[in-house]
Short mmCIF file of N, CA and C in Angstrom, two decimals:
data_model
loop_
_atom_site.label_atom_id
_atom_site.label_comp_id
_atom_site.label_asym_id
_atom_site.label_seq_id
_atom_site.Cartn_x
_atom_site.Cartn_y
_atom_site.Cartn_z
N GLY R 12 0.68 -1.10 0.38
CA GLY R 12 0.20 -0.19 -0.25
C GLY R 12 1.01 1.08 -0.07
N ALA R 13 0.22 2.19 -0.73
CA ALA R 13 1.32 3.59 -0.67
C ALA R 13 0.47 4.46 0.44
N SER R 14 -0.52 4.17 1.43
CA SER R 14 -0.47 4.61 2.05
C SER R 14 -1.61 3.80 2.93
N VAL R 15 -1.47 3.93 4.47
CA VAL R 15 -1.73 3.34 5.40
C VAL R 15 -2.61 3.72 6.63
N ASP R 16 -3.39 3.24 7.32
CA ASP R 16 -3.87 3.87 8.59
C ASP R 16 -4.69 2.59 9.39
N ILE R 17 -4.66 2.66 10.95
CA ILE R 17 -5.04 1.68 11.49
C ILE R 17 -5.94 2.55 12.59
N GLN R 18 -7.00 1.76 13.06
CA GLN R 18 -8.31 2.09 13.72
C GLN R 18 -8.51 0.96 14.72
N GLY R 19 -8.22 0.55 15.88
CA GLY R 19 -8.78 -0.38 16.21
C GLY R 19 -8.09 -1.72 15.80
N SER R 20 -8.74 -2.43 15.46
CA SER R 20 -8.53 -3.91 14.39
C SER R 20 -8.73 -3.38 13.05
N TRP R 21 -8.75 -2.19 12.58
CA TRP R 21 -9.28 -2.26 11.12
C TRP R 21 -7.97 -1.41 10.79
N VAL R 22 -7.89 -1.77 9.39
CA VAL R 22 -6.75 -1.16 8.66
C VAL R 22 -7.07 -0.44 7.17
N ALA R 23 -6.62 0.43 7.11
CA ALA R 23 -7.09 0.75 5.59
C ALA R 23 -5.74 1.02 4.87
N ILE R 24 -5.83 0.70 3.37
CA ILE R 24 -4.53 0.85 2.48
C ILE R 24 -4.98 1.08 1.38
N GLY R 25 -4.37 2.56 0.97
CA GLY R 25 -4.06 3.01 -0.30
C GLY R 25 -3.97 2.42 -1.21
N SER R 26 -4.08 2.15 -2.41
CA SER R 26 -3.54 1.83 -3.54
C SER R 26 -3.77 3.07 -4.75
N PRO R 27 -2.93 3.75 -4.98
CA PRO R 27 -3.25 4.86 -5.90
C PRO R 27 -3.12 4.29 -7.48
N GLY R 28 -2.03 3.29 -7.56
CA GLY R 28 -1.74 3.13 -8.90
C GLY R 28 -2.56 1.87 -9.46
N ARG R 29 -3.24 1.38 -8.75
CA ARG R 29 -4.54 0.43 -9.41
C ARG R 29 -4.94 0.87 -10.46
N VAL R 30 -4.72 -0.22 -11.52
CA VAL R 30 -5.75 -0.06 -12.85
C VAL R 30 -7.19 0.56 -12.51
N GLY R 31 -7.58 1.66 -13.26
CA GLY R 31 -9.01 2.12 -12.97
C GLY R 31 -8.86 3.36 -12.26
N GLY R 32 -7.29 4.05 -11.56
CA GLY R 32 -7.72 5.21 -11.19
C GLY R 32 -7.39 5.26 -9.31
N GLY R 33 -7.17 3.78 -8.99
CA GLY R 33 -6.65 3.85 -7.52
C GLY R 33 -7.87 3.34 -6.86
N THR R 34 -7.36 2.74 -6.07
CA THR R 34 -8.79 2.33 -4.63
C THR R 34 -8.35 2.65 -2.91
N SER R 35 -9.13 2.22 -2.38
CA SER R 35 -8.63 1.61 -0.92
C SER R 35 -9.21 0.47 -0.52
N TYR R 36 -8.56 0.05 0.60
CA TYR R 36 -9.10 -1.24 1.39
C TYR R 36 -9.73 -1.01 2.62
N ARG R 37 -10.24 -1.73 3.16
CA ARG R 37 -10.35 -1.96 4.59
C ARG R 37 -9.88 -3.38 4.68
N TYR R 38 -9.54 -3.64 5.80
CA TYR R 38 -9.15 -5.11 6.32
C TYR R 38 -9.20 -5.30 8.05
N ASP R 39 -10.26 -6.21 8.53
CA ASP R 39 -10.29 -6.38 9.60
C ASP R 39 -9.37 -7.42 10.36
N VAL R 40 -8.30 -6.97 11.31
CA VAL R 40 -6.79 -7.81 11.25
C VAL R 40 -7.62 -8.36 12.38
N ALA R 41 -8.62 -8.12 13.30
CA ALA R 41 -8.91 -9.11 14.74
C ALA R 41 -9.78 -10.57 14.12
N ASN R 42 -10.47 -10.17 13.01
CA ASN R 42 -11.29 -11.04 12.52
C ASN R 42 -10.61 -12.13 11.48
N ASN R 43 -9.44 -11.83 11.00
CA ASN R 43 -8.85 -12.16 9.77
C ASN R 43 -9.71 -11.84 8.34
N GLY R 44 -10.53 -10.95 8.60
CA GLY R 44 -11.48 -10.34 7.35
C GLY R 44 -10.80 -10.07 6.38
N GLY R 45 -11.26 -10.58 4.87
CA GLY R 45 -11.15 -10.41 3.71
C GLY R 45 -10.78 -8.88 3.18
N LEU R 46 -9.60 -8.39 2.42
CA LEU R 46 -9.84 -6.89 2.06
C LEU R 46 -11.40 -6.65 1.03
N ILE R 47 -11.97 -5.49 1.72
CA ILE R 47 -13.00 -5.06 1.29
C ILE R 47 -12.83 -3.61 0.47
N GLY R 48 -13.19 -3.50 -0.64
CA GLY R 48 -12.58 -2.69 -1.72
C GLY R 48 -13.25 -1.87 -1.43
N ALA R 49 -13.09 -0.55 -1.63
CA ALA R 49 -13.70 1.23 -1.75
C ALA R 49 -13.20 2.00 -2.83
N SER R 50 -13.51 1.59 -4.32
CA SER R 50 -12.97 2.43 -5.25
C SER R 50 -14.18 3.59 -5.32
N SER R 51 -13.90 4.78 -5.63
CA SER R 51 -13.95 5.96 -5.80
C SER R 51 -15.25 5.88 -6.96
N PRO R 52 -16.48 6.34 -7.02
CA PRO R 52 -17.49 6.24 -8.09
C PRO R 52 -17.17 7.38 -8.82
N TYR R 53 -16.20 7.67 -8.69
CA TYR R 53 -16.23 9.28 -9.37
C TYR R 53 -14.84 9.15 -10.27
N VAL R 54 -14.68 10.18 -11.17
CA VAL R 54 -13.54 9.79 -12.16
C VAL R 54 -12.30 10.11 -11.28
N ALA R 55 -11.54 9.21 -11.24
CA ALA R 55 -10.26 9.17 -10.33
C ALA R 55 -9.14 8.72 -10.82
N SER R 56 -8.11 9.13 -10.69
CA SER R 56 -6.88 9.14 -11.08
C SER R 56 -5.53 8.79 -10.45
N THR R 57 -5.80 9.02 -8.94
CA THR R 57 -4.77 8.67 -7.66
C THR R 57 -5.39 8.64 -6.57
N ALA R 58 -6.77 7.82 -7.04
CA ALA R 58 -7.30 7.65 -5.36
C ALA R 58 -6.42 6.75 -4.85
N GLY R 59 -6.53 6.58 -2.91
CA GLY R 59 -5.92 6.15 -2.28
C GLY R 59 -4.43 6.71 -1.96
N THR R 60 -3.98 8.03 -2.68
CA THR R 60 -2.66 8.52 -2.14
C THR R 60 -2.67 8.67 -0.92
N SER R 61 -3.54 9.10 -0.45
CA SER R 61 -3.81 9.12 1.20
C SER R 61 -5.28 8.07 1.45
N VAL R 62 -5.14 7.79 2.73
CA VAL R 62 -6.23 6.88 3.51
C VAL R 62 -6.35 7.89 5.05
N ARG R 63 -7.29 7.19 5.34
CA ARG R 63 -7.60 7.47 7.26
C ARG R 63 -9.21 6.85 7.01
N ILE R 64 -8.93 6.11 8.47
CA ILE R 64 -10.16 5.07 8.70
C ILE R 64 -10.56 5.78 10.21
N PHE R 65 -12.32 5.75 9.87
CA PHE R 65 -12.60 6.45 11.15
C PHE R 65 -13.91 5.48 11.38
N ASN R 66 -14.75 6.01 12.53
CA ASN R 66 -16.03 5.20 12.73
C ASN R 66 -16.03 3.91 13.34
N GLY R 67 -14.99 3.48 13.95
CA GLY R 67 -14.81 1.98 14.32
C GLY R 67 -14.36 1.07 13.00
N GLY R 68 -14.00 1.95 12.14
CA GLY R 68 -13.04 0.97 10.90
C GLY R 68 -14.82 0.99 9.90
N SER R 69 -15.70 1.69 9.54
CA SER R 69 -16.94 1.36 9.15
C SER R 69 -16.30 2.03 7.77
N ASN R 70 -15.70 3.72 7.70
CA ASN R 70 -15.52 4.35 7.09
C ASN R 70 -14.02 4.96 6.40
N VAL R 71 -13.82 4.97 5.08
CA VAL R 71 -12.68 4.97 4.95
C VAL R 71 -12.69 6.67 4.32
N LEU R 72 -11.58 7.62 4.64
CA LEU R 72 -11.55 8.55 3.84
C LEU R 72 -10.15 8.39 2.51
N MET R 73 -10.37 8.56 1.49
CA MET R 73 -9.45 8.21 0.77
C MET R 73 -9.21 9.47 -0.12
N GLY R 74 -7.77 10.01 -0.22
CA GLY R 74 -7.65 11.20 -1.06
C GLY R 74 -6.99 10.76 -2.51
N ASP R 75 -7.52 11.51 -3.31
CA ASP R 75 -7.34 11.78 -4.82
C ASP R 75 -6.94 13.04 -5.17
N PRO R 76 -5.67 13.16 -5.00
CA PRO R 76 -5.05 14.96 -5.23
C PRO R 76 -4.97 15.16 -6.87
N THR R 77 -5.27 14.25 -7.94
CA THR R 77 -5.26 14.77 -8.79
C THR R 77 -6.83 14.75 -9.70
N SER R 78 -7.41 14.12 -8.78
CA SER R 78 -9.01 14.02 -9.84
C SER R 78 -9.31 15.56 -10.43
N THR R 79 -10.43 15.23 -11.15
CA THR R 79 -10.85 16.27 -11.52
C THR R 79 -12.44 16.39 -11.58
N ASN R 80 -12.80 15.50 -11.12
CA ASN R 80 -14.21 15.44 -10.56
C ASN R 80 -15.18 16.84 -10.25
N GLY R 81 -15.52 17.30 -10.69
CA GLY R 81 -16.54 18.62 -10.50
C GLY R 81 -15.73 20.08 -10.17
N GLY R 82 -14.03 19.60 -10.06
CA GLY R 82 -13.47 20.57 -9.77
C GLY R 82 -12.13 20.73 -10.47
N GLN R 83 -11.21 20.73 -10.22
CA GLN R 83 -9.84 20.97 -11.08
C GLN R 83 -8.65 20.46 -9.80
N GLY R 84 -8.46 20.31 -8.76
CA GLY R 84 -7.42 20.47 -7.95
C GLY R 84 -7.40 19.11 -7.40
N GLY R 85 -8.08 18.27 -7.19
CA GLY R 85 -8.40 16.93 -6.46
C GLY R 85 -9.60 16.83 -5.49
N GLN R 86 -9.65 15.76 -4.34
CA GLN R 86 -10.79 15.33 -3.79
C GLN R 86 -10.58 14.37 -2.90
N VAL R 87 -11.56 14.02 -1.82
CA VAL R 87 -11.54 13.51 -1.14
C VAL R 87 -12.34 12.50 -0.79
N TRP R 88 -12.84 11.32 -1.07
CA TRP R 88 -13.79 10.57 -1.18
C TRP R 88 -14.16 9.48 0.23
N MET R 89 -15.41 9.60 0.57
CA MET R 89 -15.48 8.91 1.70
C MET R 89 -16.45 8.01 1.69
N SER R 90 -15.75 6.36 1.35
CA SER R 90 -16.94 5.46 1.78
C SER R 90 -17.68 5.04 2.91
N GLY R 91 -18.78 4.30 2.27
CA GLY R 91 -19.82 4.06 3.35
C GLY R 91 -21.16 5.27 3.47
N ILE R 92 -20.20 6.34 2.83
CA ILE R 92 -21.29 7.79 2.99
C ILE R 92 -21.51 8.46 1.71
N ASN R 93 -20.57 7.96 0.60
CA ASN R 93 -20.84 8.20 -0.64
C ASN R 93 -20.97 9.67 -0.94
N GLY R 94 -20.00 10.61 -0.01
CA GLY R 94 -19.79 12.00 0.02
C GLY R 94 -18.69 11.89 -0.38
N TYR R 95 -18.34 13.55 -0.75
CA TYR R 95 -16.78 13.83 -1.17
C TYR R 95 -16.66 15.48 -1.17
N LEU R 96 -15.41 15.86 -0.73
CA LEU R 96 -15.06 16.89 -0.63
C LEU R 96 -13.96 17.59 -1.80
N GLN R 97 -14.18 18.52 -2.46
CA GLN R 97 -13.53 18.51 -3.53
C GLN R 97 -12.63 20.15 -3.75
N SER R 98 -11.79 20.03 -4.38
CA SER R 98 -11.23 21.73 -4.67
C SER R 98 -11.72 21.91 -6.30
N THR R 99 -11.74 23.09 -6.31
CA THR R 99 -12.29 24.29 -7.36
C THR R 99 -10.76 24.63 -7.66
N THR R 100 -10.02 24.55 -7.15
CA THR R 100 -8.43 25.34 -7.51
C THR R 100 -7.31 24.27 -8.50
N ALA R 101 -7.52 24.55 -9.31
CA ALA R 101 -6.68 23.85 -10.43
C ALA R 101 -5.32 23.51 -9.76
N ASN R 102 -4.65 22.04 -10.09
CA ASN R 102 -3.67 21.55 -9.60
C ASN R 102 -3.31 21.87 -8.36
N GLU R 103 -3.77 21.93 -7.37
CA GLU R 103 -3.58 22.59 -5.79
C GLU R 103 -3.13 21.11 -5.29
N TYR R 104 -3.28 19.74 -5.45
CA TYR R 104 -3.35 18.62 -4.95
C TYR R 104 -3.91 18.30 -3.82
N PHE R 105 -5.24 18.97 -3.57
CA PHE R 105 -6.27 18.46 -2.49
C PHE R 105 -6.32 17.06 -2.12
N GLY R 106 -6.07 16.76 -0.78
CA GLY R 106 -6.04 15.26 -0.91
C GLY R 106 -4.69 14.60 -0.94
N TRP R 107 -3.77 15.48 -1.17
CA TRP R 107 -2.32 14.85 -0.91
C TRP R 107 -2.39 14.07 0.58
N ARG R 108 -2.43 14.68 1.97
CA ARG R 108 -2.50 14.17 3.29
C ARG R 108 -3.65 14.55 3.92
N LEU R 109 -4.29 13.69 4.70
CA LEU R 109 -5.28 13.81 5.39
C LEU R 109 -4.69 13.43 7.04
N ALA R 110 -5.52 14.04 7.58
CA ALA R 110 -5.57 13.74 9.09
C ALA R 110 -7.14 13.83 9.81
N LEU R 111 -7.38 12.91 10.73
CA LEU R 111 -8.35 13.18 11.51
C LEU R 111 -8.22 13.50 12.99
N SER R 112 -9.37 14.47 13.47
CA SER R 112 -9.41 15.07 14.57
C SER R 112 -10.38 14.62 15.63
N ASN R 113 -10.61 13.78 16.54
CA ASN R 113 -11.63 13.45 17.03
C ASN R 113 -12.59 12.53 16.47
N ASN R 114 -12.15 12.13 15.30
CA ASN R 114 -13.21 11.14 14.67
C ASN R 114 -13.85 11.87 13.75
N ASN R 115 -13.97 13.67 14.16
CA ASN R 115 -15.15 14.01 12.77
C ASN R 115 -14.65 15.53 12.17
N THR R 116 -13.37 15.57 12.75
CA THR R 116 -12.79 16.88 11.84
C THR R 116 -11.73 16.44 10.93
N VAL R 117 -11.76 16.62 9.57
CA VAL R 117 -10.60 16.57 8.72
C VAL R 117 -10.11 17.43 8.26
N PHE R 118 -8.59 16.96 7.98
CA PHE R 118 -7.71 18.22 7.71
C PHE R 118 -7.02 17.69 6.42
N VAL R 119 -7.45 18.18 5.38
CA VAL R 119 -6.81 18.03 3.72
C VAL R 119 -5.78 19.05 3.49
N GLY R 120 -4.30 18.16 3.46
CA GLY R 120 -3.36 18.69 2.47
C GLY R 120 -3.27 19.11 1.50
N ALA R 121 -3.33 20.05 0.83
CA ALA R 121 -3.44 21.05 -0.60
C ALA R 121 -1.92 21.71 -0.71
N PRO R 122 -0.65 20.65 -0.86
CA PRO R 122 0.87 21.14 -0.97
C PRO R 122 0.82 21.85 -2.06
N ASN R 123 0.01 22.21 -3.29
CA ASN R 123 0.65 22.73 -4.44
C ASN R 123 -0.63 23.81 -4.44
N ASN R 124 -0.88 24.41 -3.43
CA ASN R 124 -2.11 25.81 -3.83
C ASN R 124 -1.44 26.63 -4.00
N ALA R 125 -1.57 27.78 -4.58
CA ALA R 125 -0.82 29.03 -5.30
C ALA R 125 -1.37 29.98 -4.60
N THR R 126 -1.75 30.30 -3.35
CA THR R 126 -2.16 31.30 -2.43
C THR R 126 -0.81 31.72 -1.70
N GLY R 127 -0.44 32.71 -2.44
CA GLY R 127 1.14 33.12 -1.68
C GLY R 127 2.39 32.91 -2.32
N GLY R 128 2.05 31.99 -3.66
CA GLY R 128 3.35 31.92 -4.39
C GLY R 128 2.86 30.32 -4.85
N ALA R 129 3.62 30.26 -5.90
CA ALA R 129 3.41 28.49 -6.52
C ALA R 129 4.01 27.53 -5.82
N ASN R 130 2.70 26.62 -5.66
CA ASN R 130 3.16 25.59 -4.50
C ASN R 130 3.46 26.35 -2.80
N ALA R 131 2.88 27.26 -2.99
CA ALA R 131 3.25 27.61 -1.21
C ALA R 131 2.44 26.51 -0.23
N GLY R 132 1.26 25.91 -0.91
CA GLY R 132 0.71 25.25 0.18
C GLY R 132 -0.49 25.53 1.02
N ARG R 133 -1.73 24.64 1.38
CA ARG R 133 -2.56 24.96 2.23
C ARG R 133 -3.27 23.83 2.84
N VAL R 134 -4.13 24.03 3.85
CA VAL R 134 -4.77 23.22 4.67
C VAL R 134 -6.03 23.17 4.96
N TYR R 135 -6.98 22.52 4.74
CA TYR R 135 -8.70 22.77 4.24
C TYR R 135 -8.72 21.97 5.79
N LEU R 136 -9.97 22.27 6.06
CA LEU R 136 -10.33 21.81 7.50
C LEU R 136 -12.06 21.52 7.36
N SER R 137 -12.55 20.29 7.45
CA SER R 137 -13.87 20.27 7.12
C SER R 137 -14.47 19.58 8.40
N ASN R 138 -16.35 19.48 8.51
CA ASN R 138 -16.46 18.82 10.08
C ASN R 138 -17.50 17.87 9.66
N TYR R 139 -17.25 16.38 10.04
CA TYR R 139 -18.41 15.39 9.76
C TYR R 139 -19.85 15.58 10.78
N GLY R 140 -21.04 15.97 9.89
CA GLY R 140 -22.01 16.09 10.11
C GLY R 140 -22.89 14.86 10.32
N GLY R 141 -22.16 13.56 10.29
CA GLY R 141 -23.49 12.26 10.33
C GLY R 141 -23.82 11.71 9.31
N THR R 142 -24.15 12.76 8.08
CA THR R 142 -24.51 11.92 7.02
C THR R 142 -23.20 12.64 6.03
N GLY R 143 -22.15 13.03 6.64
CA GLY R 143 -21.27 13.27 5.29
C GLY R 143 -20.66 14.71 5.91
N TYR R 144 -19.44 14.99 5.33
CA TYR R 144 -18.96 16.25 5.64
C TYR R 144 -19.27 17.39 5.17
N GLN R 145 -19.12 18.74 5.63
CA GLN R 145 -19.49 19.73 5.38
C GLN R 145 -18.68 20.04 4.44
N SER R 146 -18.53 21.10 3.60
CA SER R 146 -17.85 21.84 3.11
C SER R 146 -16.93 22.36 3.56
N ASN R 147 -15.94 22.75 2.86
CA ASN R 147 -14.49 23.04 3.57
C ASN R 147 -14.92 24.23 4.61
N ILE R 148 -14.76 24.42 5.58
CA ILE R 148 -15.07 25.43 6.28
C ILE R 148 -14.30 26.52 7.18
N GLN R 149 -12.99 26.16 6.65
CA GLN R 149 -11.85 26.77 7.39
C GLN R 149 -10.78 26.33 6.31
N THR R 150 -10.00 27.59 5.98
CA THR R 150 -8.44 27.11 5.42
C THR R 150 -7.37 27.64 6.65
N ILE R 151 -6.30 26.83 6.42
CA ILE R 151 -5.09 27.10 6.99
C ILE R 151 -4.05 27.23 6.34
N SER R 152 -3.42 28.64 6.21
CA SER R 152 -2.60 28.85 5.26
C SER R 152 -0.99 28.96 6.07
N PRO R 153 -0.09 29.12 5.64
CA PRO R 153 1.36 28.95 6.27
C PRO R 153 1.33 30.48 6.41
N PRO R 154 1.97 30.79 7.92
CA PRO R 154 2.13 31.84 8.50
C PRO R 154 2.88 33.12 7.40
N THR R 155 3.83 32.64 6.55
CA THR R 155 4.67 33.24 5.55
C THR R 155 4.42 32.68 4.40
N PRO R 156 3.51 32.44 4.06
CA PRO R 156 3.54 31.57 2.17
C PRO R 156 4.60 32.27 1.20
N THR R 157 5.28 31.51 1.09
CA THR R 157 6.39 31.62 0.10
C THR R 157 6.33 30.58 -1.02
N ALA R 158 6.50 30.84 -2.16
CA ALA R 158 6.52 29.73 -3.55
C ALA R 158 7.37 28.41 -2.74
N ASN R 159 6.78 27.67 -3.57
CA ASN R 159 7.79 25.93 -3.17
C ASN R 159 7.94 25.57 -1.84
N ASP R 160 7.07 26.46 -0.74
CA ASP R 160 7.17 25.87 0.60
C ASP R 160 6.23 24.42 0.50
N GLN R 161 5.43 24.24 -0.01
CA GLN R 161 4.29 23.22 -0.09
C GLN R 161 3.85 22.76 1.25
N PHE R 162 3.50 23.64 1.78
CA PHE R 162 2.56 23.66 3.18
C PHE R 162 1.51 22.99 2.93
N GLY R 163 1.41 21.70 3.80
CA GLY R 163 0.48 20.74 3.75
C GLY R 163 0.69 19.59 3.14
N PHE R 164 2.03 19.26 2.70
CA PHE R 164 2.68 18.01 2.14
C PHE R 164 2.49 17.14 3.04
N ALA R 165 2.36 16.94 4.23
CA ALA R 165 2.03 16.16 5.49
C ALA R 165 1.56 16.86 6.60
N VAL R 166 0.46 16.01 7.09
CA VAL R 166 -0.59 16.75 7.50
C VAL R 166 -1.03 15.85 9.15
N ALA R 167 -0.81 15.94 10.43
CA ALA R 167 -0.98 14.50 11.29
C ALA R 167 -1.80 15.48 12.44
N SER R 168 -2.75 14.63 13.21
CA SER R 168 -3.42 15.16 14.15
C SER R 168 -3.33 14.33 15.61
N ALA R 169 -3.62 14.60 16.98
CA ALA R 169 -3.80 13.89 17.99
C ALA R 169 -4.64 14.88 18.53
N GLY R 170 -5.53 14.21 19.13
CA GLY R 170 -6.58 15.20 19.98
C GLY R 170 -7.29 15.96 19.33
N ASN R 171 -7.01 17.42 19.93
CA ASN R 171 -7.57 18.38 19.37
C ASN R 171 -6.19 19.75 18.53
N ARG R 172 -4.99 18.47 18.27
CA ARG R 172 -4.31 19.54 17.89
C ARG R 172 -3.43 18.83 16.50
N VAL R 173 -3.16 19.99 15.57
CA VAL R 173 -2.88 19.22 14.24
C VAL R 173 -1.52 19.87 13.60
N VAL R 174 -0.38 19.28 13.43
CA VAL R 174 0.89 19.52 12.87
C VAL R 174 0.62 19.37 11.59
N ILE R 175 1.67 20.43 10.77
CA ILE R 175 1.51 20.69 9.18
C ILE R 175 2.96 20.73 8.96
N GLY R 176 3.17 19.78 7.68
CA GLY R 176 4.89 20.23 7.17
C GLY R 176 4.35 21.06 6.10
N ALA R 177 5.91 21.49 5.62
CA ALA R 177 6.28 22.35 4.69
C ALA R 177 7.60 21.91 4.40
N PRO R 178 8.09 20.99 3.52
CA PRO R 178 9.25 20.38 3.41
C PRO R 178 9.86 21.31 2.52
N GLY R 179 9.10 22.32 1.98
CA GLY R 179 10.34 23.49 0.73
C GLY R 179 10.81 24.48 1.59
N HIS R 180 10.13 24.80 2.78
CA HIS R 180 10.37 26.00 3.66
C HIS R 180 11.76 26.32 3.81
N ASP R 181 12.14 27.65 3.70
CA ASP R 181 13.62 28.14 3.31
C ASP R 181 14.22 28.84 4.45
N SER R 182 13.11 28.81 5.74
CA SER R 182 14.17 29.78 6.76
C SER R 182 15.08 29.49 7.17
N ALA R 183 15.78 28.24 7.31
CA ALA R 183 16.52 27.41 7.84
C ALA R 183 17.55 27.20 6.95
N GLY R 184 17.53 27.53 5.62
CA GLY R 184 18.40 27.16 4.47
C GLY R 184 17.29 26.67 3.38
N PRO R 185 17.83 26.54 2.10
CA PRO R 185 17.33 25.92 1.31
C PRO R 185 16.70 24.92 1.42
N ASN R 186 15.05 24.85 0.98
CA ASN R 186 14.33 23.57 1.17
C ASN R 186 14.65 22.73 2.92
N ALA R 187 14.91 23.59 3.71
CA ALA R 187 15.32 22.79 5.01
C ALA R 187 14.08 22.45 5.70
N GLY R 188 12.79 22.90 5.01
CA GLY R 188 11.48 22.56 5.60
C GLY R 188 11.06 22.90 7.16
N ALA R 189 10.17 23.14 6.97
CA ALA R 189 9.61 23.53 8.74
C ALA R 189 8.34 22.67 9.03
N VAL R 190 7.70 22.81 10.08
CA VAL R 190 6.60 22.12 11.08
C VAL R 190 5.97 23.23 11.44
#
């Protein structure tokens, strides 16, 4: 798998290179359950680049940063809910990385967003409302957006905290990176 996540006994596995545009799988380790596939029902090209499993293993978030379904800059599909979040900003790689906080808030990395400079990056935040995610309700931009920082290239969360990586940030030297 190109991306993996675990919650309890459930594992999510992303396979963006699978023929047909990529997919994700769920696997129940405790019961030696077979792979359960979750392909995106939308036009996809790299679905499964990022995955997060939630709701006790019932649902998988699957990032497809190069999808152009309804938008131009990527999408995140939610299995078991049949909903999605998408970007309307061309080529920003929305869905490159995903993080979940408290099982109901998703952070979506878009490292090629051009607000503040080409590939400066941005992170979007959405909340789960029981039947699917609301549209993007907040954006998190780098404090000093600079071209090629790629803010949102890595995203992680624990409790009510989120950490965002920007591997191209230059304040400590060329492409030294920052968190």
